[in-house]
C-alpha positions as semicolon CSV with decimal commas, in nm:
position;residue;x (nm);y (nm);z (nm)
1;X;10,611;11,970;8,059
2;X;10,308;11,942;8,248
3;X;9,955;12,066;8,057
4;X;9,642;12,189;8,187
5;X;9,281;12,070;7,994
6;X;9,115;12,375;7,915
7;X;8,725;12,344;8,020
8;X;8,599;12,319;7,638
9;X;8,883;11,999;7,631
10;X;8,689;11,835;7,934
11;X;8,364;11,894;7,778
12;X;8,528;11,670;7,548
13;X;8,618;11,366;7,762
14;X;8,276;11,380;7,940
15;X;8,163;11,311;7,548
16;X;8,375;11,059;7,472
17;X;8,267;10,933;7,855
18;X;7,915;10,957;7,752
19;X;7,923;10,753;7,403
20;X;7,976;10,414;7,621
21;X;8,256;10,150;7,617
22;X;8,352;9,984;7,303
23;X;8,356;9,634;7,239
24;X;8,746;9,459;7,245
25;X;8,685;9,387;6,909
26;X;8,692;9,753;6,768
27;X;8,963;9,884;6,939
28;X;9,256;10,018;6,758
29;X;9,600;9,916;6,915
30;X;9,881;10,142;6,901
31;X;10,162;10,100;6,729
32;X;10,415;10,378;6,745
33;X;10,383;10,708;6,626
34;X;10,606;10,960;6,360
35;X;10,710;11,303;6,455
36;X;10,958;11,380;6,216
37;X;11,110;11,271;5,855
38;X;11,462;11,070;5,781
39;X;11,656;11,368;5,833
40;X;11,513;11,473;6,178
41;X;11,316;11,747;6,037
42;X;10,988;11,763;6,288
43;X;10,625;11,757;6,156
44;X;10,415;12,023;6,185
45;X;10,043;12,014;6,158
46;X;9,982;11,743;5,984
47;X;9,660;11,697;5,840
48;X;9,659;11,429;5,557
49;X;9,798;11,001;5,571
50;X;9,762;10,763;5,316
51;X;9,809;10,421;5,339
52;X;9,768;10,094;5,042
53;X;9,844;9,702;5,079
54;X;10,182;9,740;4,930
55;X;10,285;9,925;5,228
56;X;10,319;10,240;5,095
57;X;10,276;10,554;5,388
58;X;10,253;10,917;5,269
59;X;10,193;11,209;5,565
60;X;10,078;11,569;5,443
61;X;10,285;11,763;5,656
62;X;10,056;12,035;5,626
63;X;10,272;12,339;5,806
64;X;10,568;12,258;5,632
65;X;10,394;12,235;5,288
66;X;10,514;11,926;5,198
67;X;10,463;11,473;5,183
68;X;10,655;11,279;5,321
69;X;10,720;10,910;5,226
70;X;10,754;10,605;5,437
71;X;10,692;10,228;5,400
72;X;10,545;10,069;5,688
73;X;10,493;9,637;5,621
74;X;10,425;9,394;5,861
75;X;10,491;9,657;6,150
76;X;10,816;9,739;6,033
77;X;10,884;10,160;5,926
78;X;11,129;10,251;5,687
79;X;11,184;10,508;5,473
80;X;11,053;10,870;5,546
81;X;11,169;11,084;5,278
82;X;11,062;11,439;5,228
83;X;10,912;11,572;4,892
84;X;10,806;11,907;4,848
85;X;10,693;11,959;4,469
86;X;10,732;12,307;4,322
87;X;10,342;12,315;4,273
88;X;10,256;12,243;4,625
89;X;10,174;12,457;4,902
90;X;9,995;12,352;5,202
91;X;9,863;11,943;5,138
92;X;9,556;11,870;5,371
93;X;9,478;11,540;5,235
94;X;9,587;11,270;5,036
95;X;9,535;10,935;4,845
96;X;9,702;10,640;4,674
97;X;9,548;10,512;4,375
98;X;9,550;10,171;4,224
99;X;9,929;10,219;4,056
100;X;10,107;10,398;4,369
101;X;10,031;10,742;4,204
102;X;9,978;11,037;4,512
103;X;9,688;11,242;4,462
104;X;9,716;11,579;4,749
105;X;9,475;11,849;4,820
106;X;9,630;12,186;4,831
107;X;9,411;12,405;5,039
108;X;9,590;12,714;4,944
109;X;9,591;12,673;4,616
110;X;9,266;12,506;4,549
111;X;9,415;12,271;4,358
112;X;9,448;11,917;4,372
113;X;9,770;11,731;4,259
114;X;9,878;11,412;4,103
115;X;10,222;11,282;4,216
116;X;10,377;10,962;4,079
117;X;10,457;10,757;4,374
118;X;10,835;10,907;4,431
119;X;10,632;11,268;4,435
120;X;10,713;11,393;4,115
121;X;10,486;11,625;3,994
122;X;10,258;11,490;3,677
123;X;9,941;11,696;3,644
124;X;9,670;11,921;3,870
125;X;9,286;11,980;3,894
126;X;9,280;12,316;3,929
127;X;8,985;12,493;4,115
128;X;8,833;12,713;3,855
129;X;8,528;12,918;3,991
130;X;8,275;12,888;3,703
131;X;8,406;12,585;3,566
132;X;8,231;12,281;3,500
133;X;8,536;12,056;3,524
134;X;8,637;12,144;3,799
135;X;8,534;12,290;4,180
136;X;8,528;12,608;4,275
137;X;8,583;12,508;4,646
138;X;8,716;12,124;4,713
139;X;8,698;12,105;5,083
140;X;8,790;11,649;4,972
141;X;8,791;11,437;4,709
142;X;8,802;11,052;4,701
143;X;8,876;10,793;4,456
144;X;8,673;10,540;4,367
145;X;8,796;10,156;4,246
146;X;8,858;10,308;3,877
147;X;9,095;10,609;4,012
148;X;8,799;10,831;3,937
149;X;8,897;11,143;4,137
150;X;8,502;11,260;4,307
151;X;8,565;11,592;4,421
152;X;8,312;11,753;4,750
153;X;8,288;12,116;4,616
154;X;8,089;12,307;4,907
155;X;8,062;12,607;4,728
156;X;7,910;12,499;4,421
157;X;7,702;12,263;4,617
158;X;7,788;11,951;4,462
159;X;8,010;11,629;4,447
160;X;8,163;11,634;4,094
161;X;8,258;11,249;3,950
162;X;8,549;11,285;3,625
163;X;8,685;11,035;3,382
164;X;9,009;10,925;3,318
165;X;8,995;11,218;3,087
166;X;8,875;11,514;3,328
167;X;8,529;11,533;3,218
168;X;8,243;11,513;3,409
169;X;8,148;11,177;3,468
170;X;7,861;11,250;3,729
171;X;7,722;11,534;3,916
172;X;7,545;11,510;4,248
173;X;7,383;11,775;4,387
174;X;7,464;11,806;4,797
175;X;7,144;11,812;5,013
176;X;6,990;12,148;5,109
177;X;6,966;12,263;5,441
178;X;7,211;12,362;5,723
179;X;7,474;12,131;5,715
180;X;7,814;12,172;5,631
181;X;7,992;11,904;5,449
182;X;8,343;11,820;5,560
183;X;8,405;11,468;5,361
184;X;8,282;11,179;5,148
185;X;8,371;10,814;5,075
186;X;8,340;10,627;4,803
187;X;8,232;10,214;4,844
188;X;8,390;9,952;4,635
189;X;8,067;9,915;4,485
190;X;7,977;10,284;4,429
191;X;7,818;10,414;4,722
192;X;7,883;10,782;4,766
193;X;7,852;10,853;5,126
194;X;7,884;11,194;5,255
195;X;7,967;11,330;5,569
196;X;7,791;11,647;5,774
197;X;8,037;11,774;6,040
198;X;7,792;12,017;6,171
199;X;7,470;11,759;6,194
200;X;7,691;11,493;6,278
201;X;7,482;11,298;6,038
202;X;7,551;11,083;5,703
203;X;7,434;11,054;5,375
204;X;7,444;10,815;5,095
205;X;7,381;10,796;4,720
206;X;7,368;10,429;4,569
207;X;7,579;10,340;4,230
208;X;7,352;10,519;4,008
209;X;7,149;10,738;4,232
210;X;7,084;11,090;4,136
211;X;7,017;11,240;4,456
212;X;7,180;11,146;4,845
213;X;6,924;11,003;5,093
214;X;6,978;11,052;5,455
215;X;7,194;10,718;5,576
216;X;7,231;10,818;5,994
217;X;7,000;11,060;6,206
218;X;7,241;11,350;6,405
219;X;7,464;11,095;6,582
220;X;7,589;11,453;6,800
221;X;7,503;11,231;7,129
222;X;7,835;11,003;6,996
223;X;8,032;11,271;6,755
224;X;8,137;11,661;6,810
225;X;8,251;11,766;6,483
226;X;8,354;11,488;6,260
227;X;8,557;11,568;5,952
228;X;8,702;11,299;5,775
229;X;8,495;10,975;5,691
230;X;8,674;10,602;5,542
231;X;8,568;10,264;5,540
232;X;8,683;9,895;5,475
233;X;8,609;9,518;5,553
234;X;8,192;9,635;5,593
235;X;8,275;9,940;5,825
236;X;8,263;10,319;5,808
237;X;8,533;10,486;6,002
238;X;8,475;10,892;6,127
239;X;8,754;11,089;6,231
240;X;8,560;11,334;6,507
241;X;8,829;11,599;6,529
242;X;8,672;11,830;6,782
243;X;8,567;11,523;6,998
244;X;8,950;11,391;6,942
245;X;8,839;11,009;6,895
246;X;8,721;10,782;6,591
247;X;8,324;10,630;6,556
248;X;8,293;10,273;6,429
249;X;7,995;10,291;6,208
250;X;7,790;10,001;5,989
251;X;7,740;10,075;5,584
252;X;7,420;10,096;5,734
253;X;7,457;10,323;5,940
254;X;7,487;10,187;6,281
255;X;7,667;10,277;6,596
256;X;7,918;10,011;6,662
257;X;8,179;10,209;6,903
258;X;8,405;10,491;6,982
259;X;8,773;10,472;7,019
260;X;9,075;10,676;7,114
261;X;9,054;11,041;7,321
262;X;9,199;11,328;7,385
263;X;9,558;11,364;7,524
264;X;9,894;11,423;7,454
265;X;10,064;11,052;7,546
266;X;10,119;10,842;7,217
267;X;9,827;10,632;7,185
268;X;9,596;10,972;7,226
269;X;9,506;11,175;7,005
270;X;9,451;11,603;6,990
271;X;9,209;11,725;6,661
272;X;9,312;11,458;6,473
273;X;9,229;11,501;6,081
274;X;9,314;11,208;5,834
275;X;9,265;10,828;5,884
276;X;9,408;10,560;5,613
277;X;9,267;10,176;5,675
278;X;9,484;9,926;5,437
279;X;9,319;9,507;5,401
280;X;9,605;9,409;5,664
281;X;9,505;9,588;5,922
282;X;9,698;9,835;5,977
283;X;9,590;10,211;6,034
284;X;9,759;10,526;6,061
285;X;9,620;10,849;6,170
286;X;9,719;11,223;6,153
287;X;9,766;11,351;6,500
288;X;9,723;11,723;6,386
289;X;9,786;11,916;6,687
290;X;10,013;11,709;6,863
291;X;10,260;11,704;6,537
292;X;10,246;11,338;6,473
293;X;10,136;11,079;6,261
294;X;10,038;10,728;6,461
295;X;10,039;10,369;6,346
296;X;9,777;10,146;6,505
297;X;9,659;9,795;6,408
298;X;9,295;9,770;6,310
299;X;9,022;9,526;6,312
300;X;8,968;9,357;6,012
């Protein structure tokens, strides 16, 4: 089927034109890409990927309000069983902590849910408004090396750390101002970055900081809208959604490259959402609107 770019979707490519040519080193190479589970039952809109060392691989298919679980080691797929919880609704994101366990946003329900790592349900953070143990709004959430679950609650206007035990471990407060917060990553050591889709800017908070400092200035001459931020090996990855590519950023902050762009070919990429990074170099991301996921190896 042939497709037409719509003039907003070539304002796009002249941006991802514009940001330069990135170094051989950075590039992502493609893999293969997912579009549908073990029993031929097609994605749709997904928005959410997780990815660990052990190899496990868990896509949110968002539309059909379910996970679905694959293992993907040393470039070989297996696997890609669907799980669709009683308590879950429409998963956006997701994460693997240290023992395997899948934690999913539900963005109709507010709530977000811990699976064991076969997705069976074991407990839920529920979004009360008011609360002070939970958010009101989570938009993400993160963990850090401890399985601390740190929660980006826009409407309360803060990132909420909690214990093993669901209390409040730590509160930051989220800068004032225009910007709109679409994710946050947490460092091995700490670091609380935070992500402004609108300013196409970052922020940071150091291990023990009470307040974020600004960590980028607007980077909107490399990024459209950016919503999803990760990092690993001394990098800081940004899924740009609306710009349909990822930015290679330092801890520090710098520019180090752009990769992918729009299209519908494997290899290309149309408002992607999630990206998972694993220590052997191997990436996946969710292709939202072109109902895929997409393996890629990374630099390490």
């Amino acid at each position: 089927m042939n497709r037409t770019l719509a003039p907003s979707a070539l304002a796009l490519v002249a941006l991802a034109l514009s940001a330069g040519p990135v170094p051989a080193r950075a590039q992502l190479v493609f893999d293969r890409a997912i579009y549908q589970d073990d029993k031929e039952g097609a994605f749709k809109v997904p928005e959410g990927v997780a990815c660990n060392d052990a190899g496990a691989l868990v896509v949110a298919d968002s539309g059909n309000g379910r996970i679905v679980l694959f293992t993907y080691r040393d470039g070989v797929l297996n696997g890609g069983t669907p799980v669709k919880p009683a308590q879950l609704a429409y998963p956006v994101r997701v994460q693997l902590d240290s023992k395997g366990n899948i934690w999913v946003l539900d963005r109709k329900t507010r709530k977000i849910l811990k699976l064991d790592p076969k997705g069976a349900f074991l407990a839920a953070l529920e979004a009360r408004p008011g609360s002070a143990v939970t958010a009101s709004l989570p938009v993400s959430f993160k963990l850090d090396a401890q399985d601390q679950p740190h929660v980006l609650d826009v409407v309360a206007g803060r990132v909420v750390v909690l214990d093993a035990d669901g209390k409040v471990a730590r509160q930051l407060e989220l800068p004032k101002g225009k910007a709109v917060f679409t994710d946050l990553h947490v460092d091995p050591g700490g670091a609380v970055y935070l992500l402004d889709g609108v300013g196409a800017s970052l922020w940071v908070a150091d291990k023990g900081a009470t307040a974020f400092k600004p960590l980028t200035q607007s980077l909107e001459d490399k990024m459209n809208f950016p919503v999803y931020l990760t990092g690993r090996g001394g990098k800081l990855f940004v899924v740009d959604q609306f710009g349909n590519g990822v930015v290679t950023l330092g801890v520090d902050g710098s520019y180090q490259g752009r990769q992918l762009a729009i299209g519908w070919s494997e290899g290309l990429v149309y408002y992607p959402a999630q990206l998972c990074v694993n220590g052997k170099g191997e990436a996946a991301i969710a292709d939202r609107s072109n109902n895929r996921v997409q393996l890629f190896t990374a630099p390490r």
